[in-house]
Short mmCIF file of C-alpha atoms in Angstrom, two decimals:
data_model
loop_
_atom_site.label_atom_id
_atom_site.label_comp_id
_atom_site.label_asym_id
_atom_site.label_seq_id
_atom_site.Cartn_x
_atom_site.Cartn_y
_atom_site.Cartn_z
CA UNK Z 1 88.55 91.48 77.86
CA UNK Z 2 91.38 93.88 79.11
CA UNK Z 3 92.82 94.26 82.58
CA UNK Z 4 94.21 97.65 84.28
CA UNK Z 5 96.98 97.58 85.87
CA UNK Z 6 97.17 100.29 88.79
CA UNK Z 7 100.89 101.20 89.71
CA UNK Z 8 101.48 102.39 93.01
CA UNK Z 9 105.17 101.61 94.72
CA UNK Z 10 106.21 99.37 92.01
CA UNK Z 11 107.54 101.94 89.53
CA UNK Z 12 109.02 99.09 87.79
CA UNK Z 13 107.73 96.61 85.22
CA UNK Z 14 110.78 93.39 85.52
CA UNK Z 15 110.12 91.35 88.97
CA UNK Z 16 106.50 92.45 89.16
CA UNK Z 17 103.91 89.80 90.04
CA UNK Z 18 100.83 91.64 89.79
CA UNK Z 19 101.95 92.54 86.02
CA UNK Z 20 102.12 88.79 85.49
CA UNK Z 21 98.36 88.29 86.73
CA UNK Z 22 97.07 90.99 84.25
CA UNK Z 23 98.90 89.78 81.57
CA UNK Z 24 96.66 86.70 81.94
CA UNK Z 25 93.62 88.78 80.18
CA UNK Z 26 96.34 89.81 77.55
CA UNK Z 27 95.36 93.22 77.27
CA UNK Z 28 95.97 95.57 79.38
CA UNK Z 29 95.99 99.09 80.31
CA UNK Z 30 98.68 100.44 82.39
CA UNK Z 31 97.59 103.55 84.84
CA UNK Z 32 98.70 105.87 88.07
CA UNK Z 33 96.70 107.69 90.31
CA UNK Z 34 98.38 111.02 91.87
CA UNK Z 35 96.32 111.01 94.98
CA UNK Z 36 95.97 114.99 96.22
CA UNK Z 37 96.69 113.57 99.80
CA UNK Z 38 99.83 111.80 99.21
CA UNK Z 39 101.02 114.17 97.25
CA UNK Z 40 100.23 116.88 99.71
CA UNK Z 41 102.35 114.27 102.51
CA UNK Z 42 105.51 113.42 100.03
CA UNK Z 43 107.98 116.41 100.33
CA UNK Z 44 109.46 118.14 96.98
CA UNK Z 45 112.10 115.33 96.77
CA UNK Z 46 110.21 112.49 96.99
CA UNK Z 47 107.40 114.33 94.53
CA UNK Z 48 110.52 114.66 92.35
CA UNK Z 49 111.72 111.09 92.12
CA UNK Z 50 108.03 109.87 91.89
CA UNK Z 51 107.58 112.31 88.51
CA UNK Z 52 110.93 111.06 87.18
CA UNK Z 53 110.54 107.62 87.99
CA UNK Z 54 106.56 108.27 85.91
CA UNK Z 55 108.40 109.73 83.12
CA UNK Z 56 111.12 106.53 82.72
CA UNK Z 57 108.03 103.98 83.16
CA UNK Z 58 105.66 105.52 80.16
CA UNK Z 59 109.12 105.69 78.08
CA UNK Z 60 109.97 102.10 78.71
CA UNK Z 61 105.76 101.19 77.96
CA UNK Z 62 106.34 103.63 74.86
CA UNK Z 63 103.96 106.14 75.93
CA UNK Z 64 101.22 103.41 77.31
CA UNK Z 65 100.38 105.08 80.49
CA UNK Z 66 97.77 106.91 81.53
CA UNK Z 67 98.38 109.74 84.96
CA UNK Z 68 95.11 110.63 86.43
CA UNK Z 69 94.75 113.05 89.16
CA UNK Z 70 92.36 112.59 92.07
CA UNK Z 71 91.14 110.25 94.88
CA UNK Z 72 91.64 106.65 93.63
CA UNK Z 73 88.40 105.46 94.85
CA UNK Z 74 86.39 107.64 92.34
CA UNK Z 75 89.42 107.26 89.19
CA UNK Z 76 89.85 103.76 89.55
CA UNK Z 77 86.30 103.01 88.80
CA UNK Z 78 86.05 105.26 86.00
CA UNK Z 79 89.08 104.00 83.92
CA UNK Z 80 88.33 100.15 84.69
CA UNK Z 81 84.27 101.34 83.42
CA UNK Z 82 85.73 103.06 80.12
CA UNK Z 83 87.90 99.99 79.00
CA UNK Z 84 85.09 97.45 80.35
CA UNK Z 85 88.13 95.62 82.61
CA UNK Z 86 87.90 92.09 84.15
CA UNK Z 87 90.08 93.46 87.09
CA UNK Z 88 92.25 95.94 88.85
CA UNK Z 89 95.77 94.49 89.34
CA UNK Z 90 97.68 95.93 92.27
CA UNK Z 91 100.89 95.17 94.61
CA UNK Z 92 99.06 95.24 97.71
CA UNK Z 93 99.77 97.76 99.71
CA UNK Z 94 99.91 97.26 104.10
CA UNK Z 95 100.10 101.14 105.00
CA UNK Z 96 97.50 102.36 107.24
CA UNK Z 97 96.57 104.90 104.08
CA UNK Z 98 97.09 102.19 101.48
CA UNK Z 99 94.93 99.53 103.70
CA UNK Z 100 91.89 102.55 103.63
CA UNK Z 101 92.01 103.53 100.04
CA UNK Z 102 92.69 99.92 98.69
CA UNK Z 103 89.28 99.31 101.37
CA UNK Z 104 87.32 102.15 99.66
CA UNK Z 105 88.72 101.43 96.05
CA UNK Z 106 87.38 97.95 96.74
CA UNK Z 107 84.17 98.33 97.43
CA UNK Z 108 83.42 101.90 94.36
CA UNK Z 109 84.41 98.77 91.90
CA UNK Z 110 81.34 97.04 92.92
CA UNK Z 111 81.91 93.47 90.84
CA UNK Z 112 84.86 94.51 89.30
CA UNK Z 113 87.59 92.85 91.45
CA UNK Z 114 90.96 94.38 93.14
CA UNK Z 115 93.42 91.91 92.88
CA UNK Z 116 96.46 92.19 94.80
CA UNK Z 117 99.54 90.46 93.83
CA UNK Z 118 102.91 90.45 95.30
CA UNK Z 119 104.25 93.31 97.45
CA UNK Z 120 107.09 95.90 98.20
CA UNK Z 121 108.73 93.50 100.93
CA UNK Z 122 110.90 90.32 100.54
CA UNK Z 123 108.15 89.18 102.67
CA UNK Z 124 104.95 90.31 102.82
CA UNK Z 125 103.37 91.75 106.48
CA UNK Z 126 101.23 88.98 107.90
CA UNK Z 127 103.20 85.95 106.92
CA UNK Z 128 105.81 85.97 109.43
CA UNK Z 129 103.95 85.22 113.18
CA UNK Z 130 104.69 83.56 115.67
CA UNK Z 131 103.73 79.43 116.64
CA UNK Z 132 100.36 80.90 118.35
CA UNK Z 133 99.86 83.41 115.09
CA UNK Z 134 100.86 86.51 117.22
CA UNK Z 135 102.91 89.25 115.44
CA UNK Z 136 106.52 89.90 116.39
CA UNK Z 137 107.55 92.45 119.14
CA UNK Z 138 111.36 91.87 118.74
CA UNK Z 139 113.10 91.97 115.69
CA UNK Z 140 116.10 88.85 116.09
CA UNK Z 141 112.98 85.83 116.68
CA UNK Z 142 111.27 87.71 113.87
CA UNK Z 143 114.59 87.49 111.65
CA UNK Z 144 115.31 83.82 112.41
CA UNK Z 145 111.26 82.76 111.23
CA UNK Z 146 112.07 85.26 108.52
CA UNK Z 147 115.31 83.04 107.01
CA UNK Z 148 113.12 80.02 107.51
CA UNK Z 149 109.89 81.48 106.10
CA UNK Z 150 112.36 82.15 102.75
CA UNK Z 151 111.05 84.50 100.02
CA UNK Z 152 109.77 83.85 96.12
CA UNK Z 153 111.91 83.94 93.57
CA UNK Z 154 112.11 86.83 91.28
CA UNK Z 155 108.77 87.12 88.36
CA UNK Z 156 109.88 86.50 85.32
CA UNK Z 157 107.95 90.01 83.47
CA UNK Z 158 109.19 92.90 81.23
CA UNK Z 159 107.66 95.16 78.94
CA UNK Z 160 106.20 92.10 76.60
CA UNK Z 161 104.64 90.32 79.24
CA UNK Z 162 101.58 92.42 78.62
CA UNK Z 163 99.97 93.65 75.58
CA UNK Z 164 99.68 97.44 76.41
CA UNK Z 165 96.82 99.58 75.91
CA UNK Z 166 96.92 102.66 74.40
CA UNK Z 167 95.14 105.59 76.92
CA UNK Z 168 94.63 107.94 74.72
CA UNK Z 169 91.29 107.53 74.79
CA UNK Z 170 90.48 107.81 78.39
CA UNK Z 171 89.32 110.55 80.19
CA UNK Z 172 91.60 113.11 82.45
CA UNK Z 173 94.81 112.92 81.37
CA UNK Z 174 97.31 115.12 83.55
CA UNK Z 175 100.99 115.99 83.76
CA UNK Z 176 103.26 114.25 85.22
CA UNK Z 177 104.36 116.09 88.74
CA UNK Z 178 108.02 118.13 88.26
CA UNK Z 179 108.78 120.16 90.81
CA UNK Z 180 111.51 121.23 89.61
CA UNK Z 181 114.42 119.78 92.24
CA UNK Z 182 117.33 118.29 91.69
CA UNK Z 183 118.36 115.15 93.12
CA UNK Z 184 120.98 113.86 94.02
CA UNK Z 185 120.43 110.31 92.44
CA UNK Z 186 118.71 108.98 89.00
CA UNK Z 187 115.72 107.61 89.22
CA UNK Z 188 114.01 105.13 87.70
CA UNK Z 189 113.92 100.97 86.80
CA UNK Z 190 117.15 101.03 84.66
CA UNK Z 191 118.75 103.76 86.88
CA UNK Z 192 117.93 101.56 89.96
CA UNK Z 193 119.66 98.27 88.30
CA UNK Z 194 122.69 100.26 86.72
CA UNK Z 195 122.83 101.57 90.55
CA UNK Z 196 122.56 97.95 92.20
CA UNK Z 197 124.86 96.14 89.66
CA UNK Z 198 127.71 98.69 90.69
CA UNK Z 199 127.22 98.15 94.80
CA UNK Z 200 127.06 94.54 93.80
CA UNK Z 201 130.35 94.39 91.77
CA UNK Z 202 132.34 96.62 93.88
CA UNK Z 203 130.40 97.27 97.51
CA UNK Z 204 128.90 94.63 98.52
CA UNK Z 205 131.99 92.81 100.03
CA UNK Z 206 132.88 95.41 102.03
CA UNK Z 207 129.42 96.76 103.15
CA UNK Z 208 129.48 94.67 106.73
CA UNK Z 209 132.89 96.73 107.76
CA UNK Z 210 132.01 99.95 105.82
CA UNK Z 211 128.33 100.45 106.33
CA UNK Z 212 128.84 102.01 109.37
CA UNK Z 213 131.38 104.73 108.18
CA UNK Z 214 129.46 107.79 106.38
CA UNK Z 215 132.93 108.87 105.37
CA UNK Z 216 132.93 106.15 102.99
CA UNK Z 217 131.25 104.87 100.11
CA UNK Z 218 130.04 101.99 102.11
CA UNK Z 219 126.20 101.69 101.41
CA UNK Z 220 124.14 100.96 98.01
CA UNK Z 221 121.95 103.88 98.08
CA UNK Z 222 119.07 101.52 96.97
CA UNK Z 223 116.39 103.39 99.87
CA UNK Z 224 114.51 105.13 97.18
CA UNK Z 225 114.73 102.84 94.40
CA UNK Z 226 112.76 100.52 97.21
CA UNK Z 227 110.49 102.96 98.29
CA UNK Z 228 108.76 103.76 94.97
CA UNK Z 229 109.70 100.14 93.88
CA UNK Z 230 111.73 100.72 90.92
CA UNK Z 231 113.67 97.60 91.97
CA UNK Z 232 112.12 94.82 94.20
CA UNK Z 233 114.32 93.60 96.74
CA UNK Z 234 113.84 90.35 95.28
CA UNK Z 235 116.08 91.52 92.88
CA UNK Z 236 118.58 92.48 94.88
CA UNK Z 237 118.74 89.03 96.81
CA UNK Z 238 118.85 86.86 93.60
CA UNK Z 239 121.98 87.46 92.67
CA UNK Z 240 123.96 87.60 96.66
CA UNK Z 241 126.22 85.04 97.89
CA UNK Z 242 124.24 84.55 101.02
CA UNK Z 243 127.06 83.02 102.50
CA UNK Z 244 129.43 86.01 102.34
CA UNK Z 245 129.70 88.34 105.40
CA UNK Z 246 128.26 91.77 103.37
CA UNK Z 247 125.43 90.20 101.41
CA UNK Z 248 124.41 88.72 105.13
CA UNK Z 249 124.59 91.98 106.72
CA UNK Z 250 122.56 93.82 103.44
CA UNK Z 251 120.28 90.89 104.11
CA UNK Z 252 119.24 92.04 107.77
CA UNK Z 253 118.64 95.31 106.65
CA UNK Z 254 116.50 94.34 103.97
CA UNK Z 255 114.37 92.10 107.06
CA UNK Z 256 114.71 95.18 109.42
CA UNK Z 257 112.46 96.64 106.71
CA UNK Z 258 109.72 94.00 106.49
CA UNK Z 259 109.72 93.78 110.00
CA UNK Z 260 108.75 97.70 110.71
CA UNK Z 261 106.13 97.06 107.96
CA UNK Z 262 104.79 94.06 109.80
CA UNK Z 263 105.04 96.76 112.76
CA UNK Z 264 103.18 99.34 111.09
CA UNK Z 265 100.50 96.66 109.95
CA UNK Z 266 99.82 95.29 113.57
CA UNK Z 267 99.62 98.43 114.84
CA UNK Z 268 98.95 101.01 112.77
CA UNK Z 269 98.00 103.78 115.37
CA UNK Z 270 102.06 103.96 115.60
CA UNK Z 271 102.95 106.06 112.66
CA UNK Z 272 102.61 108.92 114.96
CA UNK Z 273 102.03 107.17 118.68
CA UNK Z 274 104.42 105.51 120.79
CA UNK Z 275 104.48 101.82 120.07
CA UNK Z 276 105.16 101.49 123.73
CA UNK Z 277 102.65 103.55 125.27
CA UNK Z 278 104.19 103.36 128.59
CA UNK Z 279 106.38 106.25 127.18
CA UNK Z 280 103.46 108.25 126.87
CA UNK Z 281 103.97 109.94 130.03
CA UNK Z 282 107.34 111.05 129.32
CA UNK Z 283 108.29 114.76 129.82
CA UNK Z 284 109.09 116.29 126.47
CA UNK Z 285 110.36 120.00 126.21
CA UNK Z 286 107.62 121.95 124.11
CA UNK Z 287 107.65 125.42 124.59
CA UNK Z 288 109.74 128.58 122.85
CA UNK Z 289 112.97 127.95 123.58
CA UNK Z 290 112.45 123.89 122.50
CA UNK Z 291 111.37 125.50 119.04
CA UNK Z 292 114.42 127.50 118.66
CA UNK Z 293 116.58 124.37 119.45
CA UNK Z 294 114.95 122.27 116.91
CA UNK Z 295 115.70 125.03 114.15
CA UNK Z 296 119.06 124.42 115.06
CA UNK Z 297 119.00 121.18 114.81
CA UNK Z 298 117.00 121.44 111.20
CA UNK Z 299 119.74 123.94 110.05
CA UNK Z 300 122.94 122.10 111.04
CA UNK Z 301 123.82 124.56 113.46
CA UNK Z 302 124.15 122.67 117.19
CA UNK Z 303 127.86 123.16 117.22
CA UNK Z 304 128.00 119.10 117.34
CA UNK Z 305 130.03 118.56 114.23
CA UNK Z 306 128.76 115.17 113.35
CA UNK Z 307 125.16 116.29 114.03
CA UNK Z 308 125.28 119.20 111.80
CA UNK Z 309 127.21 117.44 109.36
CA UNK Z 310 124.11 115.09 108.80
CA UNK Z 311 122.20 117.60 109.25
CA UNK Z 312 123.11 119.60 106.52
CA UNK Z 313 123.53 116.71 104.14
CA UNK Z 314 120.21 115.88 104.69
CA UNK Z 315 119.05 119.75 103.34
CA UNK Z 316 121.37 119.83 100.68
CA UNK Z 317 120.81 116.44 99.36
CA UNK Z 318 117.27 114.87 100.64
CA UNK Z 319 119.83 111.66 101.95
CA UNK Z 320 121.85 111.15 105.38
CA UNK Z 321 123.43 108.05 106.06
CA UNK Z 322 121.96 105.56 108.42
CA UNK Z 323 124.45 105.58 110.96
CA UNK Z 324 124.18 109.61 111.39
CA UNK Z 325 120.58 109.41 111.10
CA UNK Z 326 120.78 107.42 114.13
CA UNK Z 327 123.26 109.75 116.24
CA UNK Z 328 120.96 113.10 114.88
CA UNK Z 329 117.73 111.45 116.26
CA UNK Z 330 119.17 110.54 119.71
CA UNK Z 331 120.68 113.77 119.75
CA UNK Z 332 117.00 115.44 119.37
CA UNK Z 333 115.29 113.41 121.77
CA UNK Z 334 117.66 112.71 124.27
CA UNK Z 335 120.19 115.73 124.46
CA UNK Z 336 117.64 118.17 123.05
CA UNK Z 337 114.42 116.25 124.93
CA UNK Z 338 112.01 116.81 121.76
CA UNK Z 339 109.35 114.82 121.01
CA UNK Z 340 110.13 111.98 118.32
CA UNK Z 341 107.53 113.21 116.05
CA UNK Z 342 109.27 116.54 115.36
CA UNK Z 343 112.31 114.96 114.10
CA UNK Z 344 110.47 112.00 112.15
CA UNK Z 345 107.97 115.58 110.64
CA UNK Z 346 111.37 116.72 109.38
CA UNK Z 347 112.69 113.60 107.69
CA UNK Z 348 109.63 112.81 105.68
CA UNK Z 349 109.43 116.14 104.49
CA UNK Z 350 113.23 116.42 103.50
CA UNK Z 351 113.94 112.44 102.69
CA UNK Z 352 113.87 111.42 99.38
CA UNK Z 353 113.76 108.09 100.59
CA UNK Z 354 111.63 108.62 103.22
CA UNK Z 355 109.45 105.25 104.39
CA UNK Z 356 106.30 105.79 107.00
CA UNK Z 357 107.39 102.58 108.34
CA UNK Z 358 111.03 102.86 108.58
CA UNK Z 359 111.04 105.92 109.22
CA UNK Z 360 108.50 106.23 112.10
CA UNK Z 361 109.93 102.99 113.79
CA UNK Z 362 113.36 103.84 113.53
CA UNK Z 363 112.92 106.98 115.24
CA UNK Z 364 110.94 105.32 118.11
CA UNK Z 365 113.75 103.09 118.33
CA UNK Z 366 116.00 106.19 118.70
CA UNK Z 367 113.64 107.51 121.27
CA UNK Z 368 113.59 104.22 123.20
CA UNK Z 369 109.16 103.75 123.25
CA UNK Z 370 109.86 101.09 119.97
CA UNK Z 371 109.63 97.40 119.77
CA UNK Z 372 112.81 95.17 120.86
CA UNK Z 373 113.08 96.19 124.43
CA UNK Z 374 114.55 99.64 122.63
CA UNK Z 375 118.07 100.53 124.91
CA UNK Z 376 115.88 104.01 125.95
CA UNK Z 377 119.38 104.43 128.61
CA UNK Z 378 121.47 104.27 125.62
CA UNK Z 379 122.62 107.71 124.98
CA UNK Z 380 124.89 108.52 121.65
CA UNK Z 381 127.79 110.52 122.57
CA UNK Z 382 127.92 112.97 119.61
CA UNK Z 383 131.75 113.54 119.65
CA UNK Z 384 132.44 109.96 120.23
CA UNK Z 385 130.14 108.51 117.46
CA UNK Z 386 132.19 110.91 115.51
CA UNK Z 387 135.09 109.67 116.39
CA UNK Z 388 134.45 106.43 115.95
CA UNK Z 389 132.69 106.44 112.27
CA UNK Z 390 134.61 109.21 110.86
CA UNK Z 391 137.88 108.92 112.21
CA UNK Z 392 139.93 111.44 110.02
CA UNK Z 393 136.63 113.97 109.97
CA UNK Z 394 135.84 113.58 106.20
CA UNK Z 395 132.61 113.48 106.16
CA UNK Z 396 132.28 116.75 109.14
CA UNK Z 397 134.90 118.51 106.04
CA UNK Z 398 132.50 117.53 103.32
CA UNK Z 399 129.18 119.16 104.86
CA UNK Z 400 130.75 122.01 107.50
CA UNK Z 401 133.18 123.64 104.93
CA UNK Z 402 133.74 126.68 108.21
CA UNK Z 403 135.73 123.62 109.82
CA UNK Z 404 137.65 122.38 106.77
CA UNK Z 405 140.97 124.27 108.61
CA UNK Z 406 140.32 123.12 111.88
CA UNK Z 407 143.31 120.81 113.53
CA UNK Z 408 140.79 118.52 115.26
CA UNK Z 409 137.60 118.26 112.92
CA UNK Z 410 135.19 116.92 116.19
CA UNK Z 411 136.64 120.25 117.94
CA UNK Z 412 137.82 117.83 121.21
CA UNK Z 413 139.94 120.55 122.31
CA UNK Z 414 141.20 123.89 121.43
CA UNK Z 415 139.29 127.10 119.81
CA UNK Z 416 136.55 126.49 117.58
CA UNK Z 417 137.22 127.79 114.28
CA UNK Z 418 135.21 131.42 113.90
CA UNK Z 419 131.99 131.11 112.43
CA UNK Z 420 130.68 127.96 113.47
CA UNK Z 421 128.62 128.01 116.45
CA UNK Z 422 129.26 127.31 120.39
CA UNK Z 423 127.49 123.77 121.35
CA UNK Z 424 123.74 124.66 122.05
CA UNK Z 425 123.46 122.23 125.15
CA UNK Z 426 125.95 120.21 127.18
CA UNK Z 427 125.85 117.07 126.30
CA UNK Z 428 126.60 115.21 129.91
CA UNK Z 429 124.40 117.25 131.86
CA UNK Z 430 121.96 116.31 129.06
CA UNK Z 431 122.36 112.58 129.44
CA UNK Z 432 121.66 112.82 132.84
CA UNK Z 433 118.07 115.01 132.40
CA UNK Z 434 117.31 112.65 129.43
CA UNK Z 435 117.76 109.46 132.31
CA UNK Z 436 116.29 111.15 134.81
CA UNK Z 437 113.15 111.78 132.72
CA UNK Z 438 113.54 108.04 131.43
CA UNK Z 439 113.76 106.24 134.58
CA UNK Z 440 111.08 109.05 136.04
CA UNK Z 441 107.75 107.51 134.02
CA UNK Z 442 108.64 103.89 135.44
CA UNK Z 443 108.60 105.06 139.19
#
């Protein structure tokens, strides 16, 4: 009796658990579900790399997959009903969404069973707690039971692990999504390990020093590859020298990750709340003139040079680097006083990478109402984070070509070159307002 396997965030068919538990019933039939509502929520880019990523995984199953359109809980059913499956496979998914359909998907199946193998995260959301079985607030307790805790070694599937179905003769076919953009990375499984193998060889070593600098080719570029789950960081940790100073400080980004899905999971009312409600009283700027500032912000045009210079990278391209993600976001809530939500809106729509769980935590840690205690007094300087991570201006020249002349690329001193705009706030009276208003909801 066959199986169907339902892809989701695991775009990928080496390292894949759940593939290995279908495989038990030796047939099986290989499917994705474009879901209207997460299609609506992706963003072109990310709707992009999912249809490319589609397109590389029915090449490498030679055609064996079948792309439905419509809400899983009704398509799920039907397909596992017209090949008379045993079971639904699945990575198990710990999104608030995921956790409802998978719920829903559940119980339309009736006696057919879900069964959820393996997951997007070194280690899965509900297995790291602490002695009493309470989830982690902070993230460095949470990393130390997360070294100890360890992680599975890498499944051992390909393409013959399963004997695929042919879909042909199921029901509601539809095309794969194209939207026609143009990315700035390839996509797909043997895309994702061409892309790892080089940062491995050649970037690794150097990524705890250069990780920082988004003037540099310092990071692996793997975010997207392990949101849709073309690779599984599994994969990426198998083949580290955990010893070595880079692959330690890859491997506490790749925790930082399960730990805002362990977030998410505990508390899933903070994809769009503050974790910390007692920042729910803070005064946020709102009106007209907050609107206007945020368009500047969206377009690169703050007169900040390292702001913009993310900024604008992050239109052309669908990527920023982390550490300017991080000065942008500070800049919007703190010197801007925006509400975190408007800059997270903006990321998921233009990311290609873009994670509800990363993304939503790591701009509450930006905004100071996150887990960890989050610094909410610590206020990036603009011009000295630029400074400091790109030294010579490289990256500013790369993204702001109207500076590429300039004698002093974070414009310290001196005229600004004409064309690019005056600064739209001052940034120390700014860092005062944004304490006052901090230190103003704990009085």
């Amino acid at each position: 009796m066959p199986a169907l396997l339902w892809f989701r965030r695991d775009l990928r068919l080496r390292d894949h658990p759940a593939l290995l538990a279908a495989a038990e019933s030796k047939d099986v039939l290989a499917c994705f579900v474009l879901d209207p509502q997460l299609v609506k929520s992706s963003g072109q880019r990310r709707l992009q790399f999912l249809g490319d990523s589609l397109r590389q995984l029915r090449d490498d199953l030679d055609g064996r997959l079948l792309v439905t359109r419509g809400r899983a809980e009704e398509q799920i059913p039907r397909i596992a009903n017209a090949i008379d499956a045993t079971a639904v496979h699945i990575s198990e998914d710990f999104a608030p969404y995921g956790k409802h359909r998978d719920q829903k998907v559940r119980a339309a199946l009736g006696s057919v069973p879900l069964v959820a193998t393996g997951s997007p995260y070194l280690v899965s959301p509900g297995r790291i707690t602490k002695d009493d079985g309470e989830p982690y607030k902070v993230f460095t307790p949470f990393l130390r039971k997360w070294r100890a805790e360890g992680w599975r070694k890498p499944a051992q599937s390909n393409a013959d692990s399963a004997r695929w179905l042919d879909p042909a003769h199921v029901a509601n076919h539809c095309e794969i999504p194209d939207p026609g953009v143009d990315l700035s990375l390839e996509t797909g499984e043997a895309a994702a390990l061409s892309q790892w193998e080089r940062f491995a060889d050649d970037g690794l070593d150097r990524y705890a020093e250069d990780r920082n600098r988004p003037d540099l080719p310092g990071t692996s570029r793997m975010s997207a590859h392990l949101k849709f789950g073309t690779i599984h960081p599994r994969t990426l940790v198998a083949g580290m020298n955990l010893r070595a100073a880079g692959a330690q400080a890859y491997l506490r980004e790749l925790a930082f990750r399960d730990f805002y899905a362990a977030v998410l999971h505990y508390w899933p009312s903070s994809v769009w709340r503050n974790w910390h409600s007692d920042f729910d009283g803070i005064q946020t700027d709102t009106g007209a003139e907050a609107k206007g500032r945020l368009e500047a912000w969206k377009a690169g045009e703050t007169g900040f040079p390292i702001v913009d210079a993310g900024m604008r990278q992050l239109r052309e391209t669908g990527f920023m680097h982390n550490r300017v993600r991080m000065i942008v976001a500070s800049f919007l809530v703190k010197d801007l006083h925006l509400p975190w939500q408007w800059g997270a809106e903006w990321f998921l729509d233009q990311l290609t990478d873009g994670d509800m769980a990363n993304n939503q935590h790591g701009w509450q840690w930006c905004a100071g109402c996150g887990t960890d205690a989050a610094p909410y007094f610590r206020v990036f300087n603009p011009t000295t984070q630029g400074e400091k991570f790109d030294p010579a201006g490289d990256y500013i020249k790369r993204w702001i070509p109207e500076l590429a002349a300039a004698d002093d690329l974070h414009l310290r001193k001196g005229e600004r070159p004409q064309g690019y705009p005056e600064p739209i706030v001052d940034h120390g009276t700014e860092r005062a307002e944004a304490l006052r208003r901090y230190q103003a909801i704990g009085s």
